[in-house]
Amino acid sequence: MPSLSNQNIYTVSRLNAEVRLLLENEMGIVWLVGEISNFSAPVSGHWYLTLKDSRAQVRAAMFKGNNRHVRFRPQNGQQVLVKARMSLYEPRGDYQIIIESMQPEGDGRLQQEFEQLKLKLAGEGLFAQTLKKPLPENPQRVGIITSKTGAALHDILNVLKRRDPSLPIVIYPTMVQGEEAAIQIAQAIGRANTRNECDVLIVGRGGGSLEDLWCFNNEIVARTIAASQIPIISAVGHEVDVTIADFVADVRAPTPSAAAELVSRDNSHKKQAFANYQHKLTSAWRYYVAQQKSYINQLQYRLDKQHPMYRLQRQQQILDERENRLKQAITHHLNDTRRHISSQEYHLQLQSPVKRIGEQKHALQIAQQKLNEAMQRKMMKSRYQFGLLAEKLDTVSPLSTLSRGYSITQTNKGKVIRHASDVKSGDQIVTRLADGELTSTVD
């Protein structure tokens, strides 16, 4: 049998601590979808719950520093998408997740797919500024890829008519919402490139929800825009709406009207060129900020893992669990006590004590009478015995001896004089009689 050193022998605490570190360091951040059950929100402000699907479940905790950002109140049975890090609850050895963000499954799944595709395409370099094609300074013909009945087309045409009525326009009508919209948008871009009749394209639509704009977050549309030989301006939604098409397009316009401003000619063409460069700079800056934010998040995550807050959170979780166990124990004890009292009351009612109380009262009266009589006899006997003892004591009492004519002589210090040699001439002595004392001086 091989010899074991102390370093090879684990305690349970050390094993759980190292497993927790392995989970947190190796797994990192995960996205998880599941149904909430066993939701609990103690007074500490933290949330504890179980996420499950049809075949498995996992314990989860969300501390108050993170759950205060959740815009809804979780309910048992609700489907959610969470961003979490793997961990281990060391006192019990339970594997668990620590939730950092939570959102309803529908919106959350779309946002997750958006972030995943964004990271994927960014990793392939489709957002790189070196791939961006410059817009023509004086476009000869403008192509518009949008819905023929949408407000976006109306806004673009109004701006172009006001700024440059002579500018030729080609409209490539397509759906901009629904399941088939992404394919139609990609086909329209391909058709415009095949015809090669325009030197700039505006691709977009009016504002809407994330689900309404989802076709512009489609990978096919993104790759088609990146492959286009004609410069493309992405003009999707309002200024606050951001799609994958905005990142991969050569220029992003905050609105369809702004896209029309970019391609139209007027006396302020220098201002337009400046705006164009400004938009490119903004896109480049946003991409740079997104990269730096991702890097900072990674550093922050590594820093957070060493933060004492996590230890406090784990200790708080232990405290919440023990508080819950204490409440359960108290409740169980109270229930047992109530059941015992109910059982005793039931048996007491079956054996009514009224008759027994009457009998006991009668017996108590008899016993009390006997006790009083015994006490009287005992006191009489004790008085008699006390008188006898008093007589005997009086017989041997020094006071009795004094009453018969004797006396006791003491020095002034209280010493009894038994011999003449106990005093000398000039000493004061005190003689105690039956009635009073005499003070004398020895001559």
GROMACS .gro file of C-alpha atoms in nm:
model
  443
    1MET     CA    1   0.000   0.000   0.000
    2PRO     CA    2   0.155   0.340  -0.101
    3SER     CA    3   0.239   0.577   0.181
    4LEU     CA    4   0.025   0.888   0.225
    5SER     CA    5   0.154   1.228   0.325
    6ASN     CA    6  -0.051   1.490   0.507
    7GLN     CA    7  -0.082   1.685   0.179
    8ASN     CA    8  -0.260   1.390   0.015
    9ILE     CA    9  -0.521   1.360   0.290
   10TYR     CA   10  -0.815   1.599   0.245
   11THR     CA   11  -1.053   1.723   0.508
   12VAL     CA   12  -1.413   1.761   0.395
   13SER     CA   13  -1.384   2.139   0.429
   14ARG     CA   14  -1.071   2.151   0.213
   15LEU     CA   15  -1.227   1.924  -0.050
   16ASN     CA   16  -1.541   2.139  -0.077
   17ALA     CA   17  -1.336   2.460  -0.089
   18GLU     CA   18  -1.118   2.331  -0.374
   19VAL     CA   19  -1.418   2.194  -0.568
   20ARG     CA   20  -1.585   2.536  -0.536
   21LEU     CA   21  -1.276   2.709  -0.673
   22LEU     CA   22  -1.259   2.461  -0.963
   23LEU     CA   23  -1.622   2.525  -1.053
   24GLU     CA   24  -1.588   2.904  -1.030
   25ASN     CA   25  -1.257   2.923  -1.218
   26GLU     CA   26  -1.312   2.660  -1.487
   27MET     CA   27  -1.681   2.705  -1.571
   28GLY     CA   28  -1.702   3.082  -1.537
   29ILE     CA   29  -2.024   3.247  -1.658
   30VAL     CA   30  -2.310   3.037  -1.800
   31TRP     CA   31  -2.653   3.121  -1.942
   32LEU     CA   32  -2.931   2.898  -1.818
   33VAL     CA   33  -3.303   2.872  -1.889
   34GLY     CA   34  -3.541   2.695  -1.656
   35GLU     CA   35  -3.856   2.703  -1.443
   36ILE     CA   36  -3.851   2.865  -1.095
   37SER     CA   37  -3.956   2.655  -0.795
   38ASN     CA   38  -3.906   2.675  -0.416
   39PHE     CA   39  -3.861   3.054  -0.442
   40SER     CA   40  -3.770   3.215  -0.109
   41ALA     CA   41  -3.694   3.579  -0.018
   42PRO     CA   42  -3.586   3.607   0.350
   43VAL     CA   43  -3.544   3.935   0.536
   44SER     CA   44  -3.176   3.948   0.435
   45GLY     CA   45  -3.287   4.057   0.086
   46HIS     CA   46  -3.126   3.761  -0.091
   47TRP     CA   47  -3.326   3.521  -0.314
   48TYR     CA   48  -3.302   3.144  -0.303
   49LEU     CA   49  -3.470   2.922  -0.562
   50THR     CA   50  -3.447   2.606  -0.769
   51LEU     CA   51  -3.426   2.608  -1.150
   52LYS     CA   52  -3.561   2.296  -1.314
   53ASP     CA   53  -3.668   2.141  -1.641
   54SER     CA   54  -3.850   1.816  -1.710
   55ARG     CA   55  -3.555   1.596  -1.605
   56ALA     CA   56  -3.327   1.783  -1.365
   57GLN     CA   57  -3.293   2.075  -1.125
   58VAL     CA   58  -3.023   2.290  -0.971
   59ARG     CA   59  -3.017   2.508  -0.658
   60ALA     CA   60  -2.961   2.880  -0.711
   61ALA     CA   61  -2.898   3.194  -0.507
   62MET     CA   62  -2.927   3.557  -0.615
   63PHE     CA   63  -2.786   3.808  -0.370
   64LYS     CA   64  -2.952   4.145  -0.313
   65GLY     CA   65  -2.671   4.336  -0.484
   66ASN     CA   66  -2.784   4.174  -0.810
   67ASN     CA   67  -3.156   4.108  -0.761
   68ARG     CA   68  -3.235   4.475  -0.708
   69HIS     CA   69  -3.178   4.522  -1.083
   70VAL     CA   70  -3.446   4.264  -1.174
   71ARG     CA   71  -3.755   4.447  -1.303
   72PHE     CA   72  -4.009   4.178  -1.210
   73ARG     CA   73  -4.093   3.969  -0.906
   74PRO     CA   74  -4.004   3.602  -0.970
   75GLN     CA   75  -4.285   3.353  -0.921
   76ASN     CA   76  -4.285   2.975  -0.884
   77GLY     CA   77  -4.356   2.815  -1.222
   78GLN     CA   78  -4.214   3.110  -1.420
   79GLN     CA   79  -3.971   3.042  -1.707
   80VAL     CA   80  -3.661   3.265  -1.689
   81LEU     CA   81  -3.323   3.309  -1.849
   82VAL     CA   82  -3.039   3.371  -1.605
   83LYS     CA   83  -2.675   3.464  -1.628
   84ALA     CA   84  -2.489   3.287  -1.351
   85ARG     CA   85  -2.157   3.158  -1.229
   86MET     CA   86  -2.098   2.807  -1.102
   87SER     CA   87  -2.026   2.757  -0.733
   88LEU     CA   88  -2.056   2.516  -0.442
   89TYR     CA   89  -2.229   2.571  -0.109
   90GLU     CA   90  -1.947   2.439   0.110
   91PRO     CA   91  -2.132   2.361   0.440
   92ARG     CA   92  -2.363   2.110   0.266
   93GLY     CA   93  -2.143   2.023  -0.030
   94ASP     CA   94  -2.431   2.120  -0.263
   95TYR     CA   95  -2.349   2.227  -0.616
   96GLN     CA   96  -2.530   2.553  -0.697
   97ILE     CA   97  -2.529   2.858  -0.923
   98ILE     CA   98  -2.496   3.224  -0.820
   99ILE     CA   99  -2.729   3.428  -1.043
  100GLU     CA  100  -2.602   3.767  -1.161
  101SER     CA  101  -2.893   3.867  -1.388
  102MET     CA  102  -3.244   3.737  -1.458
  103GLN     CA  103  -3.506   3.810  -1.720
  104PRO     CA  104  -3.820   3.643  -1.857
  105GLU     CA  105  -3.733   3.367  -2.101
  106GLY     CA  106  -3.877   3.529  -2.418
  107ASP     CA  107  -3.696   3.866  -2.408
  108GLY     CA  108  -3.396   3.712  -2.245
  109ARG     CA  109  -3.350   3.445  -2.509
  110LEU     CA  110  -3.355   3.704  -2.789
  111GLN     CA  111  -3.106   3.922  -2.604
  112GLN     CA  112  -2.882   3.622  -2.544
  113GLU     CA  113  -2.894   3.523  -2.912
  114PHE     CA  114  -2.816   3.885  -3.003
  115GLU     CA  115  -2.507   3.890  -2.778
  116GLN     CA  116  -2.388   3.549  -2.898
  117LEU     CA  117  -2.415   3.644  -3.266
  118LYS     CA  118  -2.252   3.979  -3.196
  119LEU     CA  119  -1.954   3.810  -3.030
  120LYS     CA  120  -1.932   3.550  -3.306
  121LEU     CA  121  -1.929   3.802  -3.592
  122ALA     CA  122  -1.697   4.036  -3.404
  123GLY     CA  123  -1.457   3.745  -3.356
  124GLU     CA  124  -1.462   3.684  -3.730
  125GLY     CA  125  -1.378   4.051  -3.791
  126LEU     CA  126  -1.702   4.146  -3.970
  127PHE     CA  127  -1.723   4.466  -3.761
  128ALA     CA  128  -1.368   4.579  -3.836
  129GLN     CA  129  -1.332   4.934  -3.964
  130THR     CA  130  -1.090   4.818  -4.232
  131LEU     CA  131  -1.381   4.643  -4.406
  132LYS     CA  132  -1.604   4.951  -4.410
  133LYS     CA  133  -1.655   5.097  -4.759
  134PRO     CA  134  -1.671   5.476  -4.787
  135LEU     CA  135  -1.994   5.635  -4.904
  136PRO     CA  136  -1.977   5.807  -5.243
  137GLU     CA  137  -1.942   6.184  -5.212
  138ASN     CA  138  -2.196   6.245  -5.489
  139PRO     CA  139  -2.416   5.937  -5.529
  140GLN     CA  140  -2.577   5.902  -5.874
  141ARG     CA  141  -2.854   5.667  -5.767
  142VAL     CA  142  -2.975   5.555  -5.425
  143GLY     CA  143  -3.128   5.215  -5.350
  144ILE     CA  144  -3.378   5.173  -5.067
  145ILE     CA  145  -3.446   4.828  -4.918
  146THR     CA  146  -3.749   4.844  -4.690
  147SER     CA  147  -4.124   4.784  -4.680
  148LYS     CA  148  -4.313   4.964  -4.957
  149THR     CA  149  -4.593   5.052  -4.711
  150GLY     CA  150  -4.383   5.144  -4.409
  151ALA     CA  151  -4.330   5.484  -4.249
  152ALA     CA  152  -3.954   5.451  -4.305
  153LEU     CA  153  -3.990   5.471  -4.684
  154HIS     CA  154  -4.218   5.772  -4.650
  155ASP     CA  155  -3.964   5.953  -4.427
  156ILE     CA  156  -3.670   5.877  -4.660
  157LEU     CA  157  -3.855   5.997  -4.971
  158ASN     CA  158  -3.963   6.318  -4.798
  159VAL     CA  159  -3.606   6.403  -4.698
  160LEU     CA  160  -3.463   6.320  -5.041
  161LYS     CA  161  -3.734   6.524  -5.214
  162ARG     CA  162  -3.661   6.823  -4.990
  163ARG     CA  163  -3.283   6.806  -5.017
  164ASP     CA  164  -3.220   6.673  -5.369
  165PRO     CA  165  -3.531   6.618  -5.583
  166SER     CA  166  -3.320   6.523  -5.889
  167LEU     CA  167  -3.151   6.228  -5.720
  168PRO     CA  168  -3.269   5.897  -5.883
  169ILE     CA  169  -3.412   5.638  -5.643
  170VAL     CA  170  -3.460   5.261  -5.679
  171ILE     CA  171  -3.688   5.088  -5.429
  172TYR     CA  172  -3.638   4.718  -5.350
  173PRO     CA  173  -3.955   4.633  -5.155
  174THR     CA  174  -3.927   4.363  -4.892
  175MET     CA  175  -4.078   4.247  -4.568
  176VAL     CA  176  -3.910   4.398  -4.261
  177GLN     CA  177  -4.082   4.190  -3.992
  178GLY     CA  178  -4.169   3.824  -3.951
  179GLU     CA  179  -4.008   3.488  -4.020
  180GLU     CA  180  -3.953   3.541  -4.392
  181ALA     CA  181  -3.825   3.898  -4.361
  182ALA     CA  182  -3.456   3.807  -4.317
  183ILE     CA  183  -3.448   3.595  -4.635
  184GLN     CA  184  -3.626   3.867  -4.835
  185ILE     CA  185  -3.386   4.139  -4.708
  186ALA     CA  186  -3.084   3.926  -4.799
  187GLN     CA  187  -3.234   3.855  -5.143
  188ALA     CA  188  -3.300   4.226  -5.201
  189ILE     CA  189  -2.937   4.313  -5.117
  190GLY     CA  190  -2.818   4.039  -5.352
  191ARG     CA  191  -3.050   4.163  -5.626
  192ALA     CA  192  -2.922   4.519  -5.590
  193ASN     CA  193  -2.562   4.397  -5.618
  194THR     CA  194  -2.644   4.185  -5.923
  195ARG     CA  195  -2.811   4.477  -6.104
  196ASN     CA  196  -2.536   4.717  -5.991
  197GLU     CA  197  -2.760   5.013  -6.066
  198CYS     CA  198  -2.706   5.203  -5.740
  199ASP     CA  199  -2.388   5.330  -5.575
  200VAL     CA  200  -2.529   5.329  -5.219
  201LEU     CA  201  -2.803   5.131  -5.042
  202ILE     CA  202  -3.022   5.224  -4.745
  203VAL     CA  203  -3.144   4.918  -4.555
  204GLY     CA  204  -3.387   4.972  -4.270
  205ARG     CA  205  -3.730   5.025  -4.121
  206GLY     CA  206  -3.906   5.224  -3.848
  207GLY     CA  207  -3.884   5.160  -3.475
  208GLY     CA  208  -4.028   4.867  -3.282
  209SER     CA  209  -3.958   4.610  -3.014
  210LEU     CA  210  -3.658   4.378  -3.014
  211GLU     CA  211  -3.880   4.107  -3.161
  212ASP     CA  212  -4.009   4.344  -3.434
  213LEU     CA  213  -3.652   4.432  -3.538
  214TRP     CA  214  -3.525   4.076  -3.509
  215CYS     CA  215  -3.481   4.013  -3.882
  216PHE     CA  216  -3.199   4.272  -3.876
  217ASN     CA  217  -3.025   4.058  -3.611
  218ASN     CA  218  -3.024   3.757  -3.843
  219GLU     CA  219  -2.687   3.606  -3.934
  220ILE     CA  220  -2.785   3.570  -4.303
  221VAL     CA  221  -2.867   3.941  -4.328
  222ALA     CA  222  -2.543   4.031  -4.148
  223ARG     CA  223  -2.325   3.822  -4.378
  224THR     CA  224  -2.508   3.949  -4.686
  225ILE     CA  225  -2.446   4.311  -4.581
  226ALA     CA  226  -2.079   4.233  -4.518
  227ALA     CA  227  -2.046   4.070  -4.861
  228SER     CA  228  -2.215   4.358  -5.047
  229GLN     CA  229  -1.999   4.540  -5.301
  230ILE     CA  230  -2.226   4.843  -5.274
  231PRO     CA  231  -2.185   5.057  -4.959
  232ILE     CA  232  -2.476   5.001  -4.721
  233ILE     CA  233  -2.625   5.239  -4.466
  234SER     CA  234  -2.811   5.064  -4.184
  235ALA     CA  235  -3.114   5.271  -4.078
  236VAL     CA  236  -3.311   5.050  -3.840
  237GLY     CA  237  -3.554   5.192  -3.587
  238HIS     CA  238  -3.485   5.489  -3.364
  239GLU     CA  239  -3.152   5.614  -3.239
  240VAL     CA  240  -3.168   5.395  -2.927
  241ASP     CA  241  -3.230   5.078  -3.131
  242VAL     CA  242  -2.912   4.886  -3.211
  243THR     CA  243  -2.902   4.577  -3.433
  244ILE     CA  244  -2.638   4.345  -3.578
  245ALA     CA  245  -2.697   4.514  -3.913
  246ASP     CA  246  -2.575   4.842  -3.760
  247PHE     CA  247  -2.242   4.687  -3.663
  248VAL     CA  248  -2.173   4.515  -3.993
  249ALA     CA  249  -2.298   4.792  -4.224
  250ASP     CA  250  -2.056   5.047  -4.367
  251VAL     CA  251  -2.240   5.331  -4.191
  252ARG     CA  252  -2.508   5.332  -3.923
  253ALA     CA  253  -2.774   5.602  -3.938
  254PRO     CA  254  -2.973   5.663  -3.620
  255THR     CA  255  -3.301   5.683  -3.817
  256PRO     CA  256  -3.419   5.630  -4.177
  257SER     CA  257  -3.448   6.010  -4.215
  258ALA     CA  258  -3.085   6.049  -4.103
  259ALA     CA  259  -2.981   5.795  -4.369
  260ALA     CA  260  -3.152   6.004  -4.633
  261GLU     CA  261  -2.965   6.307  -4.503
  262LEU     CA  262  -2.635   6.121  -4.547
  263VAL     CA  263  -2.685   6.032  -4.914
  264SER     CA  264  -2.854   6.352  -5.032
  265ARG     CA  265  -2.662   6.644  -5.181
  266ASP     CA  266  -2.700   7.006  -5.076
  267ASN     CA  267  -2.490   7.312  -5.025
  268SER     CA  268  -2.360   7.179  -4.699
  269HIS     CA  269  -2.180   6.878  -4.852
  270LYS     CA  270  -1.881   6.943  -4.628
  271LYS     CA  271  -2.107   6.911  -4.328
  272GLN     CA  272  -2.234   6.585  -4.473
  273ALA     CA  273  -1.878   6.456  -4.513
  274PHE     CA  274  -1.804   6.556  -4.157
  275ALA     CA  275  -2.117   6.379  -4.037
  276ASN     CA  276  -2.012   6.072  -4.234
  277TYR     CA  277  -1.673   6.067  -4.069
  278GLN     CA  278  -1.835   6.136  -3.736
  279HIS     CA  279  -2.063   5.836  -3.779
  280LYS     CA  280  -1.767   5.621  -3.874
  281LEU     CA  281  -1.580   5.746  -3.570
  282THR     CA  282  -1.885   5.679  -3.353
  283SER     CA  283  -1.913   5.325  -3.488
  284ALA     CA  284  -1.543   5.266  -3.436
  285TRP     CA  285  -1.564   5.414  -3.088
  286ARG     CA  286  -1.865   5.201  -2.998
  287TYR     CA  287  -1.686   4.891  -3.120
  288TYR     CA  288  -1.375   4.986  -2.922
  289VAL     CA  289  -1.582   5.064  -2.612
  290ALA     CA  290  -1.763   4.730  -2.649
  291GLN     CA  291  -1.428   4.548  -2.665
  292GLN     CA  292  -1.288   4.738  -2.368
  293LYS     CA  293  -1.608   4.683  -2.173
  294SER     CA  294  -1.583   4.309  -2.239
  295TYR     CA  295  -1.220   4.312  -2.125
  296ILE     CA  296  -1.306   4.516  -1.816
  297ASN     CA  297  -1.592   4.277  -1.737
  298GLN     CA  298  -1.349   3.987  -1.750
  299LEU     CA  299  -1.109   4.168  -1.517
  300GLN     CA  300  -1.399   4.267  -1.291
  301TYR     CA  301  -1.518   3.907  -1.279
  302ARG     CA  302  -1.169   3.787  -1.181
  303LEU     CA  303  -1.150   4.063  -0.919
  304ASP     CA  304  -1.498   3.987  -0.787
  305LYS     CA  305  -1.404   3.624  -0.728
  306GLN     CA  306  -1.145   3.746  -0.477
  307HIS     CA  307  -1.380   4.001  -0.320
  308PRO     CA  308  -1.477   3.943   0.045
  309MET     CA  309  -1.836   4.014  -0.055
  310TYR     CA  310  -1.862   3.655  -0.186
  311ARG     CA  311  -1.758   3.519   0.152
  312LEU     CA  312  -2.015   3.744   0.316
  313GLN     CA  313  -2.276   3.621   0.069
  314ARG     CA  314  -2.193   3.260   0.146
  315GLN     CA  315  -2.206   3.333   0.519
  316GLN     CA  316  -2.538   3.510   0.470
  317GLN     CA  317  -2.668   3.205   0.285
  318ILE     CA  318  -2.561   2.986   0.579
  319LEU     CA  319  -2.732   3.228   0.819
  320ASP     CA  320  -3.053   3.226   0.615
  321GLU     CA  321  -3.052   2.848   0.604
  322ARG     CA  322  -2.998   2.818   0.979
  323GLU     CA  323  -3.267   3.078   1.044
  324ASN     CA  324  -3.505   2.876   0.829
  325ARG     CA  325  -3.414   2.555   1.014
  326LEU     CA  326  -3.466   2.732   1.348
  327LYS     CA  327  -3.809   2.854   1.239
  328GLN     CA  328  -3.899   2.502   1.127
  329ALA     CA  329  -3.779   2.355   1.459
  330ILE     CA  330  -3.977   2.610   1.660
  331THR     CA  331  -4.287   2.546   1.448
  332HIS     CA  332  -4.243   2.169   1.489
  333HIS     CA  333  -4.200   2.205   1.867
  334LEU     CA  334  -4.506   2.428   1.895
  335ASN     CA  335  -4.710   2.181   1.691
  336ASP     CA  336  -4.596   1.892   1.911
  337THR     CA  337  -4.680   2.090   2.225
  338ARG     CA  338  -5.024   2.178   2.090
  339ARG     CA  339  -5.090   1.814   2.006
  340HIS     CA  340  -4.977   1.703   2.353
  341ILE     CA  341  -5.197   1.963   2.524
  342SER     CA  342  -5.492   1.861   2.307
  343SER     CA  343  -5.434   1.495   2.400
  344GLN     CA  344  -5.414   1.577   2.771
  345GLU     CA  345  -5.729   1.787   2.751
  346TYR     CA  346  -5.906   1.500   2.580
  347HIS     CA  347  -5.801   1.248   2.849
  348LEU     CA  348  -5.888   1.499   3.119
  349GLN     CA  349  -6.236   1.539   2.976
  350LEU     CA  350  -6.277   1.158   2.966
  351GLN     CA  351  -6.190   1.138   3.338
  352SER     CA  352  -6.366   1.434   3.494
  353PRO     CA  353  -6.193   1.531   3.822
  354VAL     CA  354  -6.503   1.679   3.993
  355LYS     CA  355  -6.589   1.365   4.193
  356ARG     CA  356  -6.226   1.293   4.278
  357ILE     CA  357  -6.181   1.653   4.391
  358GLY     CA  358  -6.477   1.617   4.629
  359GLU     CA  359  -6.337   1.295   4.777
  360GLN     CA  360  -5.992   1.448   4.806
  361LYS     CA  361  -6.138   1.756   4.979
  362HIS     CA  362  -6.313   1.534   5.237
  363ALA     CA  363  -5.998   1.330   5.292
  364LEU     CA  364  -5.801   1.653   5.320
  365GLN     CA  365  -6.038   1.784   5.590
  366ILE     CA  366  -6.005   1.462   5.792
  367ALA     CA  367  -5.627   1.464   5.752
  368GLN     CA  368  -5.615   1.833   5.850
  369GLN     CA  369  -5.825   1.761   6.163
  370LYS     CA  370  -5.597   1.470   6.259
  371LEU     CA  371  -5.295   1.689   6.195
  372ASN     CA  372  -5.430   1.965   6.421
  373GLU     CA  373  -5.501   1.712   6.699
  374ALA     CA  374  -5.155   1.559   6.662
  375MET     CA  375  -4.998   1.904   6.672
  376GLN     CA  376  -5.188   1.989   6.995
  377ARG     CA  377  -5.072   1.664   7.157
  378LYS     CA  378  -4.715   1.721   7.040
  379MET     CA  379  -4.712   2.080   7.172
  380MET     CA  380  -4.849   1.970   7.516
  381LYS     CA  381  -4.588   1.696   7.539
  382SER     CA  382  -4.312   1.937   7.431
  383ARG     CA  383  -4.420   2.198   7.691
  384TYR     CA  384  -4.412   1.932   7.965
  385GLN     CA  385  -4.067   1.815   7.859
  386PHE     CA  386  -3.947   2.176   7.836
  387GLY     CA  387  -4.060   2.240   8.196
  388LEU     CA  388  -3.869   1.937   8.321
  389LEU     CA  389  -3.555   2.044   8.136
  390ALA     CA  390  -3.589   2.401   8.269
  391GLU     CA  391  -3.607   2.272   8.625
  392LYS     CA  392  -3.296   2.058   8.571
  393LEU     CA  393  -3.115   2.350   8.412
  394ASP     CA  394  -3.208   2.580   8.698
  395THR     CA  395  -3.066   2.327   8.944
  396VAL     CA  396  -2.721   2.345   8.790
  397SER     CA  397  -2.736   2.715   8.698
  398PRO     CA  398  -2.478   2.947   8.858
  399LEU     CA  399  -2.760   3.190   8.920
  400SER     CA  400  -2.929   2.932   9.139
  401THR     CA  401  -2.605   2.892   9.338
  402LEU     CA  402  -2.589   3.270   9.383
  403SER     CA  403  -2.945   3.276   9.512
  404ARG     CA  404  -2.841   3.043   9.794
  405GLY     CA  405  -2.590   3.301   9.930
  406TYR     CA  406  -2.284   3.223   9.725
  407SER     CA  407  -2.093   3.477   9.515
  408ILE     CA  408  -1.847   3.483   9.222
  409THR     CA  409  -1.538   3.708   9.241
  410GLN     CA  410  -1.356   3.820   8.927
  411THR     CA  411  -1.072   4.053   8.841
  412ASN     CA  412  -1.155   4.376   8.667
  413LYS     CA  413  -1.062   4.192   8.344
  414GLY     CA  414  -1.330   3.928   8.405
  415LYS     CA  415  -1.104   3.641   8.521
  416VAL     CA  416  -1.265   3.422   8.794
  417ILE     CA  417  -1.055   3.426   9.117
  418ARG     CA  418  -1.011   3.072   9.256
  419HIS     CA  419  -0.696   3.122   9.468
  420ALA     CA  420  -0.568   3.409   9.684
  421SER     CA  421  -0.254   3.407   9.480
  422ASP     CA  422  -0.458   3.513   9.173
  423VAL     CA  423  -0.459   3.874   9.305
  424LYS     CA  424  -0.215   4.111   9.474
  425SER     CA  425  -0.250   4.414   9.695
  426GLY     CA  426  -0.407   4.712   9.520
  427ASP     CA  427  -0.600   4.503   9.258
  428GLN     CA  428  -0.963   4.583   9.203
  429ILE     CA  429  -1.201   4.288   9.215
  430VAL     CA  430  -1.572   4.251   9.131
  431THR     CA  431  -1.797   4.029   9.339
  432ARG     CA  432  -2.120   3.919   9.171
  433LEU     CA  433  -2.410   3.843   9.408
  434ALA     CA  434  -2.757   3.710   9.345
  435ASP     CA  435  -2.872   4.068   9.323
  436GLY     CA  436  -2.610   4.317   9.199
  437GLU     CA  437  -2.229   4.345   9.216
  438LEU     CA  438  -1.963   4.475   9.462
  439THR     CA  439  -1.638   4.637   9.355
  440SER     CA  440  -1.351   4.605   9.607
  441THR     CA  441  -0.977   4.678   9.637
  442VAL     CA  442  -0.744   4.410   9.773
  443ASP     CA  443  -0.550   4.529  10.090
   0.00000   0.00000   0.00000
